[in-house]
Amino acid sequence: MTTVESRSSVAAVGERWARVDGRAKVRGELQYAADQPVRPCLDVAVHRSTRPHAKITAIDTSRALAAEGVVAVVTGADLYAEFGDRLMTGPAFSDQPCLAYGKVRYVGEPIAAVIAHGAKQAREAAELIEVSYDELEPVHDVDKAVLGAPFVHDELRPSIVFGDLKHLRGKRDTNVNYEYNLRKGDPSSVSGTTVSYDFWCPPTHHVPIELPFAAAWCEGERLELLATTQTPSYVRQSLADLLDLPLNRVRVRTAPLGGSFGAKMYDRLEPLVAALAWTQKMAVKITATREEAFLLTTRHGCAVAGSMTADENGMIVASTSDVRYDTGAYADVGPRITAKSGLVAPGPYKVDNVHVRSRCVYTNKPSAGPFRGFGVPQVTWAHESLADELARQLGEDPVEFRRRNMLREGDIAPVGTPMHSADFLGSLDAVTEAIEWGTPFVKQEGTLVRGRGVAVGMKAVLTPTISNAVVQLNQDGSASLLISTIDMGQGSDTIMAQIAAEVLCLGEGDVRVVQADTDVTPYDTITAGSRSTYHTGNAVRLAAENMRDKLVELAAERFGVVATDIKLTSDGLVSAQTQENVSVSELLHGHFGARGTTLTAEANFSTSWQPYDHENGLSPQVTEHWFAGAAAVQLTVDTATGRVHIEHLAVAGDVGRAINPAMVEQQLSGAAIMGIGHALFDQMVFDEGQIVNGTLLDYQLPSIKDMPDKLTPIIIESPHRTGPFGAKGVGETTIIPLAPAIANAVRDATGVRITQLPLTPERILTALEEQS
């Protein structure tokens, strides 16, 4: 044993470590799910409905079965005969079969699956299947669906996943599968200046670069599955329920995802390949085409009728919102989106009189599900447009109007929950300062008119949830981290490695994150809603602290001192009393008496909440923490073409503490760019239930030429008292206020308030013509 002077610990948190998979990504070496080695699999293709709402009267599969390379054809009726009602899956409602039986509810719904030697053979054979229909009246419009018949489902079927929905079981004659109401004070009792508008956000698609993929096979009496899922723990439970198996007979693996934004969450392709593999005893795989990906899930189209009232002092005294989410043919997680967004529909403002009615509505369209922002961008589009218009009608600066009315530390949000670590004011000030809000600028140059706009976003983190983490410290001093958070491109593997390294005084590259595998990595509720840095990060921090405590105990025993005398440093463990020092490698070798051993520590982190009152929607703790963000933009509108050009976009997000500032800036910028798409380009267009722009040739996304001349991401750090090193999350923060910030700038430039997204050149020109 030697006595040496230890140096200070290596800093990990707050450092701009490179992404752990960055080199492999840019070299094309990273293996995504469809690249992973699996046993040889037969290919699956599906035959899809051509009707939006119809009874299936007959299916002729004979031509498909006779096609070259075809091994089997399976219909929804075949699977229902095997599984009964267990065929129906879904996180909120058990309402969606992986293959339709008896009835179809949207154009493109899968009806039968072809299993063949080769994807081409499977797809060609799927086209040979003939389906006879007895057509039913469809309902395509969310407001018509709210009013009554025709009904998409005969009755509501809440799943066992969300116990708070069980009172809805068996409810009939409705397309509204969930309704959230927030009632505080009485908006009708106040007077002042009121603005009211009807807003509309169309359904959009996530467009992740990597296409959805799933492969499944039987391994003895077990089912194994590899898929592009961001919810492996949920999928394992869902497949175990479907196949009626204990959890230890279902294994779900995943891989780094090439983007998701919610598109690969909950039940997508996994129930179909699992059911086929289990019933046919074959190894099968399915890779969705780009066109099929448009049918798997969408962002909710949303209509909001909103109003906002201010008194003579410019204080917001009332806010109302009637929100209707178009969830399509199946609920997915729509009821949760309806409630989580409804509780922030009044915005980040102190308002005493609030009424929110938020409803999730079935229609005959592809199912809508989670999308970056979880429904909040849609209601933010409404409340930030209203706040802006109200300020303008009062003759006030929109920034100063917001500053005066904004929620601050300790204030009670309209939903009844106190605010902590949600720096709306700092975010607003940062973005307006960045674009030099108060300075004069040239308002018009020829046909170009110039304007500035600002908006603020507010969102609650997903609560309650559960995360677990296991740290294995190897005898050589390196570490393996076992978690089930999925790195979808957000950089979570790097962030989690930094958190563990900070506690254990390890350096960059010393911690490896093991890919999610339900046989190996511990339970995690979900990778979504910007929750991972906070929830899984806390589990990682706690597991690393448990590991540190174990090392300290071993060192204290070795040195013959009390544990409080031992300090862990980057050089190992040192005794303050004796100045004796030992490296981690020496310590573990001495403890186990062998090389290559591991010391293991684990931890759990769970959050709690107080459910909102179903009568008034209020809760003293509706969320674990809040996200705050803001966007400010300066742009020009060409009054001859209607085109918008963004000169400067500044976005800010309060992340509590930036574990890795470089990746936080990337997340802020990425969310902002996606928000530009929602503001100016993205929309799914339907004609009688048929998607007419469901290809990348027809679905317009922003290109590099549509990027702002200048994009400024700003990190706001308002540490959260229970976050890992004060951190919260960041993934959704700056997509939330983007569309209203751009629309408010267009309003400033043109004098026209447009209330429908996206702000296409045609829509802007029409508004200008109507104004003139």
PDB file of N, CA and C in Angstrom, residues 23 32 47 54 61-63 150 157 170 213 272 274 281 336 348 380 430 433 497 538 555 591 617 643 650 694 716:
ATOM      1  N   ARG A  23     -19.112   8.954 -33.056  1.00  0.00           N
ATOM      2  CA  ARG A  23     -18.171   8.498 -34.071  1.00  0.00           C
ATOM      3  C   ARG A  23     -18.803   7.405 -34.938  1.00  0.00           C
ATOM      4  N   TYR A  32     -28.621   0.082 -36.065  1.00  0.00           N
ATOM      5  CA  TYR A  32     -29.983   0.348 -35.618  1.00  0.00           C
ATOM      6  C   TYR A  32     -30.724  -0.992 -35.558  1.00  0.00           C
ATOM      7  N   HIS A  47     -52.266  -6.474 -45.871  1.00  0.00           N
ATOM      8  CA  HIS A  47     -53.298  -5.925 -46.755  1.00  0.00           C
ATOM      9  C   HIS A  47     -54.103  -4.930 -45.940  1.00  0.00           C
ATOM     10  N   ALA A  54     -66.422   0.370 -42.227  1.00  0.00           N
ATOM     11  CA  ALA A  54     -67.187  -0.673 -42.915  1.00  0.00           C
ATOM     12  C   ALA A  54     -67.106  -1.980 -42.148  1.00  0.00           C
ATOM     13  N   THR A  61     -58.389 -15.060 -49.488  1.00  0.00           N
ATOM     14  CA  THR A  61     -56.922 -15.076 -49.427  1.00  0.00           C
ATOM     15  C   THR A  61     -56.326 -16.118 -50.374  1.00  0.00           C
ATOM     16  N   SER A  62     -57.166 -16.758 -51.207  1.00  0.00           N
ATOM     17  CA  SER A  62     -56.691 -17.898 -51.994  1.00  0.00           C
ATOM     18  C   SER A  62     -55.594 -17.504 -52.981  1.00  0.00           C
ATOM     19  N   ARG A  63     -55.744 -16.375 -53.648  1.00  0.00           N
ATOM     20  CA  ARG A  63     -54.726 -15.963 -54.625  1.00  0.00           C
ATOM     21  C   ARG A  63     -53.413 -15.614 -53.930  1.00  0.00           C
ATOM     22  N   PRO A 150     -72.472   9.135 -36.640  1.00  0.00           N
ATOM     23  CA  PRO A 150     -72.131   7.728 -36.416  1.00  0.00           C
ATOM     24  C   PRO A 150     -71.012   7.568 -35.384  1.00  0.00           C
ATOM     25  N   ARG A 157     -63.665   0.883 -24.087  1.00  0.00           N
ATOM     26  CA  ARG A 157     -62.995  -0.281 -23.502  1.00  0.00           C
ATOM     27  C   ARG A 157     -61.707   0.161 -22.815  1.00  0.00           C
ATOM     28  N   GLY A 170     -67.689   0.297 -20.854  1.00  0.00           N
ATOM     29  CA  GLY A 170     -69.044  -0.010 -21.282  1.00  0.00           C
ATOM     30  C   GLY A 170     -69.871   1.188 -21.703  1.00  0.00           C
ATOM     31  N   PHE A 213     -39.636  -0.943 -37.260  1.00  0.00           N
ATOM     32  CA  PHE A 213     -39.211  -2.318 -37.555  1.00  0.00           C
ATOM     33  C   PHE A 213     -39.502  -3.185 -36.336  1.00  0.00           C
ATOM     34  N   LEU A 272     -48.365  -7.365 -33.739  1.00  0.00           N
ATOM     35  CA  LEU A 272     -48.575  -8.165 -34.945  1.00  0.00           C
ATOM     36  C   LEU A 272     -47.485  -9.219 -35.106  1.00  0.00           C
ATOM     37  N   ALA A 274     -45.514 -10.397 -32.881  1.00  0.00           N
ATOM     38  CA  ALA A 274     -45.562 -11.343 -31.753  1.00  0.00           C
ATOM     39  C   ALA A 274     -46.677 -12.365 -31.972  1.00  0.00           C
ATOM     40  N   LYS A 281     -45.443 -20.212 -35.181  1.00  0.00           N
ATOM     41  CA  LYS A 281     -44.155 -20.811 -34.779  1.00  0.00           C
ATOM     42  C   LYS A 281     -43.088 -20.547 -35.843  1.00  0.00           C
ATOM     43  N   ARG A 336     -54.658  10.694 -22.025  1.00  0.00           N
ATOM     44  CA  ARG A 336     -53.616  11.344 -21.217  1.00  0.00           C
ATOM     45  C   ARG A 336     -53.215  12.685 -21.835  1.00  0.00           C
ATOM     46  N   PRO A 348     -48.848  30.100 -18.988  1.00  0.00           N
ATOM     47  CA  PRO A 348     -48.020  30.365 -17.789  1.00  0.00           C
ATOM     48  C   PRO A 348     -48.406  31.675 -17.118  1.00  0.00           C
ATOM     49  N   THR A 380     -50.868  25.684 -26.663  1.00  0.00           N
ATOM     50  CA  THR A 380     -50.001  26.870 -26.579  1.00  0.00           C
ATOM     51  C   THR A 380     -50.215  27.770 -27.788  1.00  0.00           C
ATOM     52  N   ALA A 430     -34.473  36.415 -21.957  1.00  0.00           N
ATOM     53  CA  ALA A 430     -33.293  35.973 -22.715  1.00  0.00           C
ATOM     54  C   ALA A 430     -33.551  36.005 -24.221  1.00  0.00           C
ATOM     55  N   GLU A 433     -34.071  39.687 -25.489  1.00  0.00           N
ATOM     56  CA  GLU A 433     -32.787  40.389 -25.525  1.00  0.00           C
ATOM     57  C   GLU A 433     -31.955  39.931 -26.717  1.00  0.00           C
ATOM     58  N   ALA A 497     -24.159   8.488 -18.600  1.00  0.00           N
ATOM     59  CA  ALA A 497     -22.759   8.174 -18.305  1.00  0.00           C
ATOM     60  C   ALA A 497     -22.116   9.314 -17.528  1.00  0.00           C
ATOM     61  N   ASN A 538     -31.992  10.451 -11.921  1.00  0.00           N
ATOM     62  CA  ASN A 538     -31.991  10.312 -10.461  1.00  0.00           C
ATOM     63  C   ASN A 538     -31.711   8.869 -10.048  1.00  0.00           C
ATOM     64  N   ALA A 555     -12.994   0.294   1.523  1.00  0.00           N
ATOM     65  CA  ALA A 555     -11.739   0.990   1.804  1.00  0.00           C
ATOM     66  C   ALA A 555     -11.547   1.198   3.302  1.00  0.00           C
ATOM     67  N   HIS A 591     -10.509  -7.263  -2.579  1.00  0.00           N
ATOM     68  CA  HIS A 591     -11.765  -7.728  -1.972  1.00  0.00           C
ATOM     69  C   HIS A 591     -12.185  -9.091  -2.515  1.00  0.00           C
ATOM     70  N   GLY A 617     -60.710  19.491 -11.840  1.00  0.00           N
ATOM     71  CA  GLY A 617     -59.403  19.371 -12.481  1.00  0.00           C
ATOM     72  C   GLY A 617     -58.242  19.877 -11.670  1.00  0.00           C
ATOM     73  N   ARG A 643     -44.646  34.123 -48.783  1.00  0.00           N
ATOM     74  CA  ARG A 643     -43.591  33.330 -48.138  1.00  0.00           C
ATOM     75  C   ARG A 643     -43.028  34.061 -46.922  1.00  0.00           C
ATOM     76  N   ALA A 650     -34.593  33.038 -31.739  1.00  0.00           N
ATOM     77  CA  ALA A 650     -33.938  32.774 -30.452  1.00  0.00           C
ATOM     78  C   ALA A 650     -34.856  31.904 -29.611  1.00  0.00           C
ATOM     79  N   GLY A 694     -49.337  11.314 -48.041  1.00  0.00           N
ATOM     80  CA  GLY A 694     -48.602  10.412 -47.151  1.00  0.00           C
ATOM     81  C   GLY A 694     -47.333   9.847 -47.749  1.00  0.00           C
ATOM     82  N   ILE A 716     -31.189  28.240 -19.897  1.00  0.00           N
ATOM     83  CA  ILE A 716     -31.567  28.868 -18.632  1.00  0.00           C
ATOM     84  C   ILE A 716     -31.435  27.804 -17.544  1.00  0.00           C
TER      85      ILE A 716
END
